[in-house]
CSV table of C-alpha atoms in Angstrom, one decimal:
chain,number,residue,atom,x,y,z
A,176,MET,CA,91.7,32.5,18.8
A,177,SER,CA,90.2,30.0,16.5
A,178,ALA,CA,86.9,28.3,17.7
A,179,ILE,CA,88.2,25.0,16.5
A,180,SER,CA,92.0,24.2,16.0
A,181,VAL,CA,93.1,20.8,14.8
A,182,HIS,CA,96.7,19.8,14.1
A,183,ASN,CA,97.9,16.5,12.8
A,184,LEU,CA,95.1,14.5,14.3
A,185,HIS,CA,95.3,10.7,14.2
A,186,LYS,CA,93.1,8.0,15.5
A,187,SER,CA,93.7,4.3,15.3
A,188,PHE,CA,91.7,1.4,16.7
A,189,ARG,CA,93.0,-2.2,17.4
A,190,THR,CA,90.5,-4.9,16.3
A,191,LYS,CA,90.3,-8.4,16.0
A,192,ARG,CA,90.4,-9.8,12.4
A,193,LYS,CA,87.5,-12.1,11.8
A,194,ALA,CA,88.5,-15.7,11.4
A,195,ALA,CA,87.1,-17.8,8.6
A,196,GLY,CA,85.2,-21.0,9.6
A,197,PHE,CA,84.2,-22.5,12.9
A,198,LYS,CA,87.5,-24.1,13.9
A,199,ALA,CA,89.5,-20.8,13.2
A,200,SER,CA,86.9,-18.7,15.1
A,201,PHE,CA,87.2,-21.1,18.1
A,202,ALA,CA,91.0,-20.9,17.9
A,203,ALA,CA,90.9,-17.1,17.7
A,204,LEU,CA,89.3,-17.0,21.1
A,205,TRP,CA,92.7,-17.8,22.6
A,206,GLN,CA,95.0,-16.3,20.0
A,207,PRO,CA,93.1,-13.6,18.2
A,208,ASP,CA,94.7,-12.0,14.9
A,209,TRP,CA,94.9,-8.4,15.6
A,210,GLN,CA,94.8,-5.7,13.0
A,211,THR,CA,95.1,-1.9,13.5
A,212,VAL,CA,92.6,0.3,11.6
A,213,GLU,CA,93.5,3.9,10.9
A,214,ALA,CA,90.2,5.8,11.2
A,215,VAL,CA,91.6,9.3,11.1
A,216,ARG,CA,94.9,10.3,9.5
A,217,ASP,CA,96.7,13.6,9.8
A,218,ILE,CA,93.8,16.0,9.8
A,219,SER,CA,94.5,19.7,10.3
A,220,PHE,CA,92.2,22.7,10.1
A,221,GLU,CA,91.1,26.0,11.7
A,222,MET,CA,87.7,27.2,12.1
A,223,GLU,CA,86.8,30.7,13.3
A,224,ASN,CA,83.8,31.9,15.2
A,225,GLY,CA,80.8,32.2,12.9
A,226,GLU,CA,82.0,29.8,10.3
A,227,LEU,CA,80.0,26.7,9.4
A,228,LEU,CA,81.8,23.4,8.8
A,229,GLY,CA,80.5,20.1,7.2
A,230,PHE,CA,82.3,16.8,6.9
A,231,ILE,CA,81.5,15.0,3.7
A,232,GLY,CA,83.0,11.6,2.7
A,233,PRO,CA,82.2,7.9,2.1
A,234,ASN,CA,81.5,5.5,4.9
A,235,GLY,CA,84.7,4.8,7.0
A,236,ALA,CA,86.4,8.0,6.1
A,237,GLY,CA,86.6,9.2,9.8
A,238,LYS,CA,83.9,11.8,9.8
A,239,SER,CA,82.1,10.6,13.0
A,240,THR,CA,85.5,9.5,14.6
A,241,THR,CA,86.7,13.1,14.2
A,242,ILE,CA,83.5,14.6,15.6
A,243,LYS,CA,83.8,12.2,18.5
A,244,ILE,CA,87.4,13.4,19.2
A,245,LEU,CA,86.3,17.1,19.0
A,246,THR,CA,83.5,16.4,21.5
A,247,GLY,CA,85.7,14.5,24.0
A,248,ILE,CA,84.1,11.2,23.5
A,249,LEU,CA,87.2,9.7,22.0
A,250,HIS,CA,90.9,10.4,22.6
A,251,PRO,CA,93.1,10.8,19.6
A,252,SER,CA,96.0,8.4,19.1
A,253,ASP,CA,98.1,11.5,18.3
A,254,GLY,CA,97.8,15.2,17.3
A,255,GLN,CA,96.3,18.2,19.1
A,256,ALA,CA,92.9,19.9,19.1
A,257,SER,CA,91.2,22.7,20.8
A,258,VAL,CA,87.5,23.5,20.8
A,259,LEU,CA,86.5,26.9,22.3
A,260,GLY,CA,89.8,27.0,24.2
A,261,TYR,CA,89.2,23.4,25.6
A,262,THR,CA,91.1,20.2,24.9
A,263,PRO,CA,88.0,18.0,24.2
A,264,TRP,CA,89.3,14.7,25.8
A,265,ILE,CA,90.6,16.5,28.8
A,266,ASP,CA,88.0,19.1,29.4
A,267,ARG,CA,84.9,17.2,28.1
A,268,GLN,CA,82.6,18.3,30.9
A,269,GLN,CA,83.3,22.0,30.6
A,270,LEU,CA,83.2,21.8,26.8
A,271,ALA,CA,79.8,20.0,26.8
A,272,TYR,CA,78.1,23.1,28.4
A,273,ASN,CA,79.2,25.2,25.4
A,274,ILE,CA,78.5,22.9,22.5
A,275,GLY,CA,75.9,20.5,21.0
A,276,THR,CA,76.3,17.6,18.6
A,277,VAL,CA,73.8,15.8,16.4
A,278,PHE,CA,74.6,12.5,14.7
A,279,GLY,CA,72.3,11.3,11.9
A,280,GLN,CA,73.3,7.6,11.6
A,281,ARG,CA,69.9,6.3,10.8
A,282,PRO,CA,67.0,8.1,9.1
A,283,GLN,CA,64.1,8.7,11.6
A,284,LEU,CA,61.8,10.2,9.2
A,285,TRP,CA,59.5,7.9,7.4
A,286,TYR,CA,59.4,8.6,3.7
A,287,HIS,CA,55.6,8.3,3.4
A,288,LEU,CA,54.7,10.5,6.4
A,289,PRO,CA,55.0,14.2,6.5
A,290,ALA,CA,57.9,15.4,9.0
A,291,MET,CA,55.4,16.8,11.5
A,292,ASP,CA,53.5,13.4,11.5
A,293,THR,CA,56.6,11.5,12.2
A,294,PHE,CA,57.7,13.7,15.0
A,295,TYR,CA,54.2,13.3,16.7
A,296,LEU,CA,54.3,9.6,16.1
A,297,PHE,CA,57.9,9.2,17.9
A,298,GLY,CA,56.6,11.7,20.6
A,299,LYS,CA,53.7,9.4,21.3
A,300,ILE,CA,56.0,6.4,21.2
A,301,TYR,CA,58.0,7.9,24.0
A,302,GLU,CA,54.8,9.0,25.8
A,303,LEU,CA,55.1,12.6,25.5
A,304,ASP,CA,52.1,14.9,25.7
A,305,ASN,CA,51.2,17.1,22.8
A,306,ARG,CA,52.5,20.3,24.6
A,307,THR,CA,55.8,18.7,25.2
A,308,ILE,CA,56.1,17.4,21.5
A,309,GLU,CA,55.2,20.9,20.1
A,310,GLN,CA,57.8,22.6,22.4
A,311,ARG,CA,60.5,20.3,21.5
A,312,ILE,CA,59.8,20.5,17.6
A,313,GLY,CA,59.6,24.3,17.7
A,314,LEU,CA,63.0,24.5,19.8
A,315,LEU,CA,64.7,22.2,17.4
A,316,ALA,CA,63.2,23.6,14.2
A,317,GLU,CA,64.3,27.1,15.2
A,318,ALA,CA,67.8,26.0,16.3
A,319,PHE,CA,68.2,24.2,12.9
A,320,GLU,CA,66.4,26.8,11.0
A,321,ILE,CA,64.1,24.2,9.3
A,322,GLU,CA,60.6,25.6,10.2
A,323,HIS,CA,59.9,26.0,6.5
A,324,LEU,CA,60.5,22.3,5.9
A,325,LEU,CA,58.1,20.8,8.7
A,326,GLN,CA,55.1,20.7,6.4
A,327,THR,CA,56.8,18.8,3.6
């Protein structure tokens, strides 16, 4: 059995088209102009245990939407998916005990500060003691295999 199995996955969103000008924007409150945006179109792939997978593409290509479907955050418009034997949007709670997801939408590291200094700064902002900060840094650095990058 594949760790992840995706067949003909689709996700569309219905959004309001932004009207130009004050009068049109006001009228759109009562009669909005809707458009369908296709975020994910016909994605199919299999991933076996032990394989690594990365999604690369431009903004708006559907990378985050696909991950959100595979973690059960979003329901697909069409298609099938299985993650560790679970249907993510049906078995989200059970799946959550077996997976982890990290979204890096905004850079949290400050360019002019070493990574460790940035982590300690954010730890202090969130009122964590040094021991807790060190434990979390160690845990995450080991999990992501980035210990060698922490002093750069």
